[in-house]
Backbone as CSV, one residue per row, in Angstrom:
resi,resn,N_x,N_y,N_z,CA_x,CA_y,CA_z,C_x,C_y,C_z
1,MET,-94.034,-22.184,11.831,-93.453,-23.528,11.895,-92.317,-23.669,10.899
2,PHE,-92.616,-23.367,9.609,-91.586,-23.539,8.585,-90.397,-22.611,8.782
3,PRO,-90.611,-21.335,9.148,-89.450,-20.473,9.407,-88.557,-21.007,10.504
4,LEU,-89.182,-21.624,11.533,-88.376,-22.176,12.622,-87.516,-23.326,12.138
5,VAL,-88.077,-24.211,11.321,-87.315,-25.350,10.784,-86.167,-24.858,9.921
6,GLY,-86.451,-23.847,9.088,-85.399,-23.299,8.229,-84.255,-22.711,9.035
7,ALA,-84.595,-22.020,10.106,-83.558,-21.430,10.950,-82.686,-22.500,11.584
8,LEU,-83.365,-23.605,12.053,-82.602,-24.703,12.663,-81.651,-25.343,11.654
9,LEU,-82.116,-25.498,10.410,-81.267,-26.086,9.366,-80.045,-25.206,9.085
10,LEU,-80.228,-23.894,9.069,-79.119,-22.979,8.809,-78.062,-23.060,9.917
11,VAL,-78.550,-23.164,11.180,-77.622,-23.291,12.305,-76.814,-24.565,12.211
12,ALA,-77.494,-25.674,11.817,-76.813,-26.959,11.706,-75.756,-26.931,10.619
13,VAL,-76.077,-26.345,9.481,-75.127,-26.262,8.374,-73.907,-25.430,8.770
14,ALA,-74.164,-24.316,9.462,-73.066,-23.464,9.898,-72.142,-24.183,10.861
15,ALA,-72.729,-24.979,11.775,-71.936,-25.729,12.749,-71.051,-26.750,12.052
16,ILE,-71.616,-27.432,11.042,-70.847,-28.434,10.307,-69.685,-27.773,9.582
17,GLY,-69.964,-26.597,8.995,-68.914,-25.873,8.279,-67.777,-25.480,9.189
18,CYS,-68.103,-25.022,10.395,-67.063,-24.627,11.351,-66.217,-25.813,11.753
19,THR,-66.880,-26.978,11.978,-66.153,-28.183,12.385,-65.176,-28.612,11.305
20,GLN,-65.577,-28.536,10.051,-64.700,-28.937,8.959,-63.494,-28.008,8.857
21,GLN,-63.714,-26.687,9.067,-62.617,-25.743,8.968,-61.582,-25.962,10.061
22,GLU,-62.077,-26.336,11.270,-61.150,-26.549,12.379,-60.337,-27.811,12.173
23,ASP,-60.946,-28.856,11.574,-60.248,-30.113,11.408,-59.293,-30.109,10.221
24,ASP,-59.554,-29.277,9.220,-58.724,-29.270,8.038,-57.346,-28.704,8.360
25,PRO,-56.271,-29.235,7.728,-54.929,-28.681,7.953,-54.837,-27.279,7.398
26,PRO,-54.043,-26.405,8.029,-53.925,-25.023,7.557,-53.324,-24.972,6.163
27,VAL,-53.834,-24.083,5.358,-53.329,-23.904,4.007,-52.193,-22.890,4.053
28,PRO,-51.028,-23.206,3.483,-49.914,-22.257,3.515,-50.310,-20.931,2.889
29,ALA,-49.842,-19.855,3.511,-50.174,-18.536,2.992,-49.578,-18.330,1.603
30,ASN,-48.386,-18.903,1.384,-47.745,-18.800,0.082,-47.518,-20.204,-0.452
31,SER,-48.299,-20.615,-1.436,-48.212,-21.971,-1.950,-47.272,-22.072,-3.143
32,ALA,-46.573,-20.998,-3.472,-45.646,-21.030,-4.604,-44.418,-21.853,-4.246
33,PRO,-43.814,-22.532,-5.222,-42.592,-23.297,-4.939,-41.463,-22.392,-4.498
34,VAL,-40.552,-22.928,-3.672,-39.426,-22.172,-3.145,-38.185,-22.526,-3.941
35,ILE,-37.427,-21.504,-4.370,-36.186,-21.730,-5.110,-35.040,-21.853,-4.108
36,VAL,-34.291,-22.943,-4.201,-33.179,-23.201,-3.292,-31.881,-23.110,-4.081
37,PRO,-30.974,-22.188,-3.699,-29.694,-22.091,-4.406,-28.924,-23.390,-4.294
38,GLY,-28.262,-23.780,-5.378,-27.451,-24.983,-5.356,-26.095,-24.720,-4.744
39,LYS,-25.307,-25.781,-4.579,-23.946,-25.630,-4.101,-23.129,-24.914,-5.166
40,PRO,-21.941,-24.403,-4.799,-21.132,-23.701,-5.788,-20.944,-24.520,-7.049
41,GLY,-21.305,-23.942,-8.187,-21.182,-24.613,-9.461,-22.391,-25.424,-9.866
42,ALA,-23.376,-25.567,-8.950,-24.572,-26.354,-9.249,-25.757,-25.437,-9.500
43,GLU,-26.761,-25.971,-10.218,-27.950,-25.192,-10.505,-28.887,-25.159,-9.305
44,ALA,-29.751,-24.144,-9.268,-30.755,-24.043,-8.211,-31.855,-25.067,-8.448
45,SER,-32.606,-25.392,-7.384,-33.717,-26.336,-7.487,-34.948,-25.722,-6.835
46,THR,-36.109,-26.348,-7.016,-37.345,-25.873,-6.400,-37.899,-26.948,-5.481
47,ILE,-38.524,-26.510,-4.379,-39.131,-27.428,-3.423,-40.495,-26.895,-3.030
48,ALA,-41.299,-27.768,-2.386,-42.596,-27.356,-1.875,-42.406,-26.422,-0.688
49,PRO,-43.369,-25.513,-0.436,-43.212,-24.547,0.660,-42.947,-25.195,2.012
50,GLY,-43.578,-26.343,2.298,-43.410,-26.971,3.600,-42.034,-27.538,3.836
51,GLU,-41.247,-27.692,2.781,-39.916,-28.270,2.918,-38.831,-27.211,3.065
52,ALA,-39.222,-25.941,3.070,-38.237,-24.861,3.026,-37.364,-24.814,4.263
53,THR,-37.899,-25.135,5.436,-37.136,-25.005,6.673,-35.902,-25.882,6.662
54,THR,-36.086,-27.172,6.308,-34.939,-28.069,6.313,-34.001,-27.788,5.162
55,ALA,-34.535,-27.278,4.057,-33.688,-27.035,2.891,-32.693,-25.909,3.132
56,TYR,-33.049,-24.964,4.002,-32.195,-23.823,4.211,-31.201,-24.025,5.346
57,GLU,-31.097,-25.224,5.878,-30.070,-25.512,6.868,-28.713,-25.446,6.170
58,GLN,-27.868,-24.539,6.597,-26.628,-24.289,5.878,-25.602,-25.376,6.126
59,GLU,-24.873,-25.683,5.069,-23.769,-26.619,5.174,-22.620,-25.931,5.892
60,PRO,-21.948,-26.615,6.819,-20.859,-25.961,7.554,-19.690,-25.632,6.628
61,PRO,-18.883,-24.641,6.992,-17.730,-24.285,6.167,-16.771,-25.460,6.020
62,ASN,-16.146,-25.541,4.871,-15.141,-26.581,4.674,-13.746,-25.959,4.671
63,GLU,-12.750,-26.768,4.400,-11.369,-26.293,4.454,-11.111,-25.194,3.421
64,ALA,-11.747,-25.311,2.260,-11.559,-24.294,1.218,-12.078,-22.935,1.673
65,ASP,-13.204,-22.924,2.399,-13.746,-21.676,2.924,-12.772,-21.019,3.894
66,VAL,-12.278,-21.807,4.826,-11.377,-21.270,5.857,-10.086,-20.770,5.219
67,THR,-9.544,-21.534,4.276,-8.309,-21.124,3.600,-8.513,-19.817,2.849
68,PHE,-9.645,-19.697,2.163,-9.930,-18.472,1.420,-9.988,-17.269,2.358
69,VAL,-10.697,-17.407,3.458,-10.852,-16.286,4.390,-9.506,-15.892,4.987
70,ARG,-8.728,-16.859,5.427,-7.433,-16.557,6.038,-6.487,-15.912,5.024
71,ASN,-6.450,-16.450,3.819,-5.568,-15.883,2.796,-6.031,-14.501,2.342
72,MET,-7.333,-14.304,2.286,-7.834,-12.997,1.851,-7.503,-11.917,2.871
73,ILE,-7.439,-12.265,4.149,-7.014,-11.295,5.163,-5.586,-10.839,4.881
74,VAL,-4.694,-11.800,4.617,-3.299,-11.464,4.321,-3.215,-10.662,3.025
75,HIS,-3.996,-11.061,2.040,-4.011,-10.393,0.740,-4.472,-8.941,0.895
76,HIS,-5.573,-8.752,1.603,-6.083,-7.406,1.861,-5.061,-6.563,2.632
77,ALA,-4.397,-7.174,3.594,-3.450,-6.429,4.432,-2.331,-5.835,3.592
78,GLN,-1.863,-6.586,2.598,-0.803,-6.038,1.751,-1.326,-4.901,0.878
79,ALA,-2.562,-5.034,0.389,-3.156,-3.957,-0.406,-3.284,-2.681,0.427
80,VAL,-3.694,-2.828,1.682,-3.813,-1.667,2.571,-2.441,-1.043,2.814
81,GLU,-1.437,-1.890,2.997,-0.069,-1.396,3.205,0.394,-0.576,1.998
82,MET,0.129,-1.071,0.795,0.506,-0.346,-0.419,-0.278,0.962,-0.544
83,ALA,-1.556,0.903,-0.228,-2.409,2.086,-0.365,-1.978,3.203,0.576
84,ARG,-1.474,2.855,1.736,-1.073,3.864,2.718,0.171,4.644,2.294
85,LEU,0.869,4.168,1.277,2.034,4.889,0.781,1.642,6.042,-0.140
86,ALA,0.444,5.978,-0.701,0.042,6.915,-1.752,-0.091,8.373,-1.310
87,PRO,-0.658,8.678,-0.162,-0.872,10.095,0.170,0.390,10.940,0.104
88,GLU,1.545,10.407,0.495,2.779,11.197,0.521,3.649,10.978,-0.711
89,ARG,3.395,9.900,-1.474,4.304,9.580,-2.576,3.679,9.748,-3.958
90,ALA,2.373,9.614,-4.063,1.726,9.684,-5.374,1.677,11.117,-5.878
91,ALA,1.683,11.255,-7.216,1.588,12.573,-7.831,0.182,12.857,-8.330
92,ALA,-0.459,11.843,-8.913,-1.768,12.033,-9.537,-2.881,11.971,-8.496
93,LYS,-3.845,12.875,-8.641,-4.973,12.926,-7.709,-5.819,11.665,-7.786
94,ASP,-6.004,11.124,-9.002,-6.840,9.925,-9.124,-6.162,8.699,-8.527
95,VAL,-4.829,8.653,-8.551,-4.111,7.550,-7.902,-4.294,7.634,-6.385
96,LYS,-4.196,8.833,-5.849,-4.443,9.004,-4.413,-5.876,8.612,-4.059
97,GLY,-6.809,8.937,-4.966,-8.207,8.620,-4.704,-8.480,7.128,-4.685
98,ILE,-7.933,6.389,-5.653,-8.174,4.943,-5.684,-7.476,4.269,-4.512
99,ALA,-6.317,4.803,-4.112,-5.620,4.242,-2.953,-6.440,4.440,-1.678
100,ASP,-7.027,5.626,-1.529,-7.888,5.878,-0.366,-9.066,4.911,-0.349
101,ARG,-9.648,4.701,-1.514,-10.804,3.800,-1.601,-10.419,2.381,-1.207
102,ILE,-9.266,1.925,-1.699,-8.822,0.564,-1.372,-8.592,0.423,0.134
103,GLY,-7.897,1.395,0.720,-7.653,1.329,2.161,-8.916,1.406,2.987
104,ASP,-9.841,2.267,2.565,-11.077,2.470,3.329,-12.021,1.271,3.249
105,THR,-11.948,0.488,2.184,-12.850,-0.661,2.052,-12.227,-1.966,2.553
106,GLN,-10.937,-2.142,2.301,-10.337,-3.440,2.620,-9.989,-3.597,4.098
107,GLN,-9.688,-2.494,4.802,-9.421,-2.631,6.238,-10.661,-3.125,6.994
108,PRO,-11.856,-2.549,6.776,-13.045,-3.094,7.436,-13.338,-4.539,7.022
109,GLU,-13.009,-4.893,5.789,-13.228,-6.270,5.347,-12.319,-7.237,6.099
110,ILE,-11.115,-6.809,6.413,-10.212,-7.632,7.221,-10.859,-7.943,8.569
111,ASP,-11.410,-6.919,9.205,-12.067,-7.108,10.503,-13.260,-8.049,10.379
112,MET,-14.027,-7.901,9.306,-15.194,-8.753,9.095,-14.780,-10.209,8.866
113,LEU,-13.713,-10.424,8.106,-13.235,-11.787,7.839,-12.740,-12.447,9.122
114,ASN,-12.084,-11.689,9.982,-11.640,-12.254,11.260,-12.833,-12.592,12.153
115,ARG,-13.904,-11.799,12.082,-15.108,-12.126,12.852,-15.724,-13.432,12.345
116,TRP,-15.668,-13.650,11.055,-16.169,-14.917,10.499,-15.371,-16.084,11.052
117,LEU,-14.061,-15.947,11.106,-13.230,-17.023,11.666,-13.599,-17.295,13.119
118,THR,-13.803,-16.243,13.898,-14.190,-16.403,15.302,-15.529,-17.108,15.427
119,GLN,-16.464,-16.776,14.551,-17.796,-17.381,14.575,-17.721,-18.899,14.442
120,PHE,-16.754,-19.378,13.672,-16.631,-20.822,13.450,-15.441,-21.422,14.191
121,ASP,-15.056,-20.764,15.287,-14.010,-21.270,16.180,-12.692,-21.539,15.458
122,GLN,-12.367,-20.675,14.503,-11.096,-20.775,13.789,-10.152,-19.689,14.304
123,PRO,-8.850,-19.965,14.356,-7.905,-18.932,14.804,-7.958,-17.716,13.882
124,THR,-7.923,-16.546,14.470,-7.923,-15.324,13.663,-6.528,-15.091,13.083
125,VAL,-6.451,-14.156,12.155,-5.195,-13.848,11.469,-4.771,-12.438,11.835
126,ASP,-3.519,-12.288,12.237,-2.972,-10.966,12.525,-2.566,-10.327,11.201
127,PRO,-3.293,-9.309,10.733,-2.963,-8.724,9.435,-1.623,-8.015,9.398
128,SER,-1.053,-7.721,10.564,0.239,-7.047,10.594,1.405,-8.021,10.471
129,ALA,1.119,-9.328,10.574,2.183,-10.323,10.435,2.637,-10.367,8.985
130,PRO,3.940,-10.425,8.732,4.425,-10.403,7.345,4.052,-11.667,6.594
131,ALA,3.705,-11.495,5.321,3.481,-12.621,4.428,4.793,-12.835,3.686
132,HIS,5.604,-13.742,4.176,6.994,-13.876,3.752,7.116,-14.143,2.250
133,GLY,7.814,-13.231,1.572,8.142,-13.434,0.171,6.946,-13.615,-0.726
134,GLY,5.809,-13.021,-0.345,4.621,-13.190,-1.178,3.866,-14.462,-0.877
135,HIS,4.313,-15.217,0.136,3.612,-16.435,0.523,2.504,-16.090,1.509
136,GLY,1.590,-17.016,1.629,0.463,-16.770,2.506,0.837,-16.679,3.961
137,GLY,1.964,-17.296,4.350,2.257,-17.333,5.767,1.168,-18.109,6.481
138,HIS,1.075,-18.039,7.777,-0.011,-18.651,8.539,-0.243,-20.100,8.096
139,GLY,0.832,-20.819,7.843,0.708,-22.228,7.487,0.618,-22.493,6.005
140,SER,0.625,-21.459,5.162,0.513,-21.667,3.729,1.892,-21.690,3.101
141,ALA,2.213,-22.762,2.340,3.516,-22.884,1.706,3.503,-22.340,0.288
142,GLU,2.336,-22.195,-0.295,2.214,-21.742,-1.676,2.063,-20.227,-1.735
143,PRO,2.728,-19.597,-2.725,2.551,-18.151,-2.878,1.122,-17.826,-3.294
144,MET,0.576,-16.764,-2.732,-0.773,-16.350,-3.101,-0.733,-15.521,-4.370
145,ALA,-1.729,-15.720,-5.207,-1.784,-15.032,-6.495,-1.790,-13.526,-6.308
146,GLY,-0.939,-12.853,-7.055,-0.941,-11.397,-7.070,-0.150,-10.716,-5.979
147,MET,0.336,-11.462,-5.000,1.055,-10.831,-3.891,2.393,-10.263,-4.355
148,ALA,2.695,-9.051,-3.921,3.970,-8.425,-4.246,5.081,-9.045,-3.417
149,THR,6.270,-9.125,-3.993,7.431,-9.638,-3.277,8.021,-8.543,-2.395
150,PRO,8.863,-8.902,-1.437,9.517,-7.873,-0.620,10.313,-6.884,-1.470
151,GLU,10.925,-7.364,-2.540,11.700,-6.481,-3.411,10.792,-5.463,-4.116
152,GLN,9.631,-5.911,-4.562,8.678,-5.002,-5.207,8.160,-3.956,-4.233
153,LEU,7.871,-4.386,-3.003,7.395,-3.434,-1.992,8.473,-2.409,-1.660
154,ALA,9.727,-2.858,-1.612,10.818,-1.932,-1.326,10.944,-0.899,-2.442
155,ALA,10.798,-1.340,-3.680,10.866,-0.409,-4.815,9.722,0.601,-4.756
156,LEU,8.536,0.144,-4.352,7.391,1.052,-4.251,7.613,2.083,-3.156
157,ARG,8.167,1.652,-2.034,8.435,2.592,-0.930,9.480,3.631,-1.318
158,ALA,10.403,3.229,-2.185,11.479,4.150,-2.576,11.061,5.113,-3.684
159,ALA,9.958,4.844,-4.347,9.527,5.664,-5.485,8.692,6.845,-5.013
160,SER,8.571,7.831,-5.894,7.719,8.983,-5.618,7.302,9.605,-6.943
161,GLY,6.284,10.459,-6.890,5.824,11.148,-8.083,5.254,10.197,-9.125
162,LYS,5.531,10.495,-10.382,4.989,9.681,-11.476,5.507,8.249,-11.442
163,GLN,6.751,8.068,-10.993,7.294,6.720,-10.897,6.479,5.888,-9.900
164,PHE,6.135,6.505,-8.776,5.292,5.799,-7.803,3.942,5.467,-8.412
165,ASP,3.342,6.428,-9.090,2.025,6.203,-9.679,2.036,4.984,-10.593
166,THR,3.043,4.908,-11.464,3.126,3.794,-12.413,3.320,2.469,-11.695
167,LEU,4.253,2.438,-10.754,4.502,1.203,-10.001,3.272,0.784,-9.206
168,PHE,2.654,1.742,-8.555,1.484,1.431,-7.726,0.376,0.820,-8.573
169,LEU,0.070,1.432,-9.706,-1.012,0.933,-10.548,-0.689,-0.447,-11.096
170,GLN,0.537,-0.651,-11.541,0.923,-1.961,-12.065,0.804,-3.043,-10.996
171,MET,1.330,-2.739,-9.806,1.330,-3.727,-8.734,-0.073,-3.980,-8.199
172,MET,-0.887,-2.928,-8.092,-2.225,-3.116,-7.533,-3.145,-3.834,-8.519
173,ILE,-2.971,-3.593,-9.815,-3.759,-4.339,-10.801,-3.434,-5.829,-10.698
174,THR,-2.146,-6.152,-10.641,-1.740,-7.554,-10.482,-2.281,-8.132,-9.182
175,HIS,-2.235,-7.318,-8.129,-2.723,-7.755,-6.813,-4.218,-8.070,-6.877
176,HIS,-4.986,-7.194,-7.501,-6.432,-7.417,-7.631,-6.731,-8.642,-8.496
177,GLU,-5.972,-8.825,-9.551,-6.171,-10.006,-10.407,-5.925,-11.293,-9.623
178,GLY,-4.971,-11.240,-8.705,-4.739,-12.394,-7.835,-5.934,-12.677,-6.946
179,ALA,-6.555,-11.614,-6.422,-7.751,-11.793,-5.589,-8.880,-12.425,-6.393
180,LEU,-9.028,-12.035,-7.650,-10.070,-12.620,-8.493,-9.816,-14.101,-8.734
181,ALA,-8.544,-14.494,-8.845,-8.221,-15.913,-8.995,-8.604,-16.693,-7.739
182,MET,-8.378,-16.098,-6.577,-8.769,-16.737,-5.325,-10.283,-16.885,-5.240
183,VAL,-11.000,-15.877,-5.717,-12.459,-15.920,-5.727,-12.959,-17.069,-6.598
184,GLU,-12.396,-17.206,-7.795,-12.836,-18.267,-8.697,-12.605,-19.646,-8.088
185,GLN,-11.516,-19.793,-7.346,-11.227,-21.082,-6.734,-12.247,-21.431,-5.658
186,VAL,-12.548,-20.475,-4.765,-13.481,-20.788,-3.674,-14.905,-20.941,-4.188
187,ARG,-15.228,-20.328,-5.312,-16.567,-20.495,-5.883,-16.844,-21.948,-6.257
188,THR,-15.811,-22.684,-6.623,-16.000,-24.077,-7.029,-15.678,-25.078,-5.924
189,THR,-14.955,-24.646,-4.887,-14.546,-25.594,-3.839,-15.155,-25.298,-2.474
190,GLY,-15.657,-24.076,-2.260,-16.203,-23.709,-0.952,-17.619,-24.221,-0.757
191,ALA,-18.089,-24.150,0.497,-19.428,-24.631,0.837,-20.257,-23.603,1.591
192,ASP,-19.607,-22.663,2.256,-20.320,-21.719,3.116,-20.986,-20.617,2.293
193,VAL,-22.271,-20.383,2.565,-23.023,-19.376,1.817,-22.449,-17.986,2.025
194,ARG,-22.087,-17.642,3.249,-21.554,-16.313,3.544,-20.230,-16.091,2.822
195,VAL,-19.386,-17.104,2.783,-18.114,-16.976,2.072,-18.357,-16.740,0.584
196,GLN,-19.358,-17.401,0.027,-19.689,-17.177,-1.382,-20.134,-15.733,-1.610
197,GLU,-20.878,-15.177,-0.664,-21.303,-13.782,-0.777,-20.098,-12.840,-0.707
198,ILE,-19.168,-13.142,0.195,-17.959,-12.330,0.315,-17.158,-12.396,-0.979
199,ALA,-17.018,-13.592,-1.520,-16.276,-13.764,-2.764,-16.916,-12.971,-3.899
200,ASP,-18.235,-13.015,-3.968,-18.936,-12.257,-5.015,-18.684,-10.763,-4.866
201,ASP,-18.696,-10.274,-3.627,-18.473,-8.851,-3.388,-17.051,-8.450,-3.771
202,VAL,-16.074,-9.294,-3.432,-14.687,-9.025,-3.822,-14.574,-8.956,-5.339
203,ALA,-15.232,-9.890,-6.027,-15.161,-9.923,-7.487,-15.709,-8.638,-8.101
204,VAL,-16.864,-8.189,-7.622,-17.488,-6.987,-8.185,-16.628,-5.748,-7.908
205,THR,-16.209,-5.589,-6.654,-15.460,-4.396,-6.258,-14.109,-4.313,-6.962
206,GLN,-13.370,-5.412,-6.956,-12.013,-5.362,-7.475,-11.977,-5.386,-9.003
207,THR,-12.970,-5.974,-9.649,-13.054,-5.884,-11.104,-13.259,-4.428,-11.525
208,ASP,-14.137,-3.729,-10.799,-14.371,-2.313,-11.090,-13.103,-1.495,-10.880
209,GLU,-12.375,-1.777,-9.805,-11.151,-1.023,-9.530,-10.056,-1.311,-10.557
210,ILE,-9.999,-2.537,-11.051,-9.026,-2.864,-12.107,-9.301,-2.016,-13.349
211,HIS,-10.575,-1.920,-13.731,-10.926,-1.110,-14.900,-10.526,0.351,-14.687
212,ARG,-10.758,0.861,-13.489,-10.405,2.254,-13.205,-8.899,2.467,-13.275
213,MET,-8.137,1.557,-12.695,-6.687,1.722,-12.664,-6.097,1.572,-14.057
214,ARG,-6.628,0.687,-14.859,-6.139,0.569,-16.242,-6.394,1.862,-17.009
215,GLY,-7.537,2.490,-16.729,-7.834,3.766,-17.368,-6.847,4.857,-16.955
216,MET,-6.367,4.798,-15.719,-5.399,5.799,-15.248,-4.046,5.660,-15.921
217,MET,-3.752,4.474,-16.431,-2.438,4.226,-17.041,-2.399,4.650,-18.508
218,LEU,-3.524,5.025,-19.091,-3.567,5.404,-20.504,-2.938,6.772,-20.728
């Protein structure tokens, strides 16, 4: 008699436990707070796990993002143009090497930047179009930082040997410094997360190349 009653009580308790588990809301697998990156120049914040979906909805690109991408295509195109002169005109092996690196990295970046413009229904930029007098072209009236003038490019094309090496390094260092100035501007005015990532990558790559080129001039 008593064993039967005990068994019935155990079944009842188990049933109640199952009912409570089904009715209770699911517990998040990860209950740790989520860190949300702030806008450019702002600090990161933390939110509850359940709020993460809406928090990660990206802000659409703004005018500063689009301007940066379009100008960086033109900026990269001139660097590639300068780099392509090195194989036949440079004397130093390390100058030829850094020129190859610049051409090999910046040409694919041009293609990637144009794909970004297409993604957001923005007109693409023809990298072969001239940037008149060091200006951005493509609707930009202001000269872009670091861009070589037509006269400087003509002097570089006419040089060879050690003279080319010196001119190339001087002009490319200035060119890279201009790109870093563009990066700093979009970091504070841009809104698109991907553009911020691109800017960070440009900063890391071109800062390293500036250090290398300065070392070649010693």
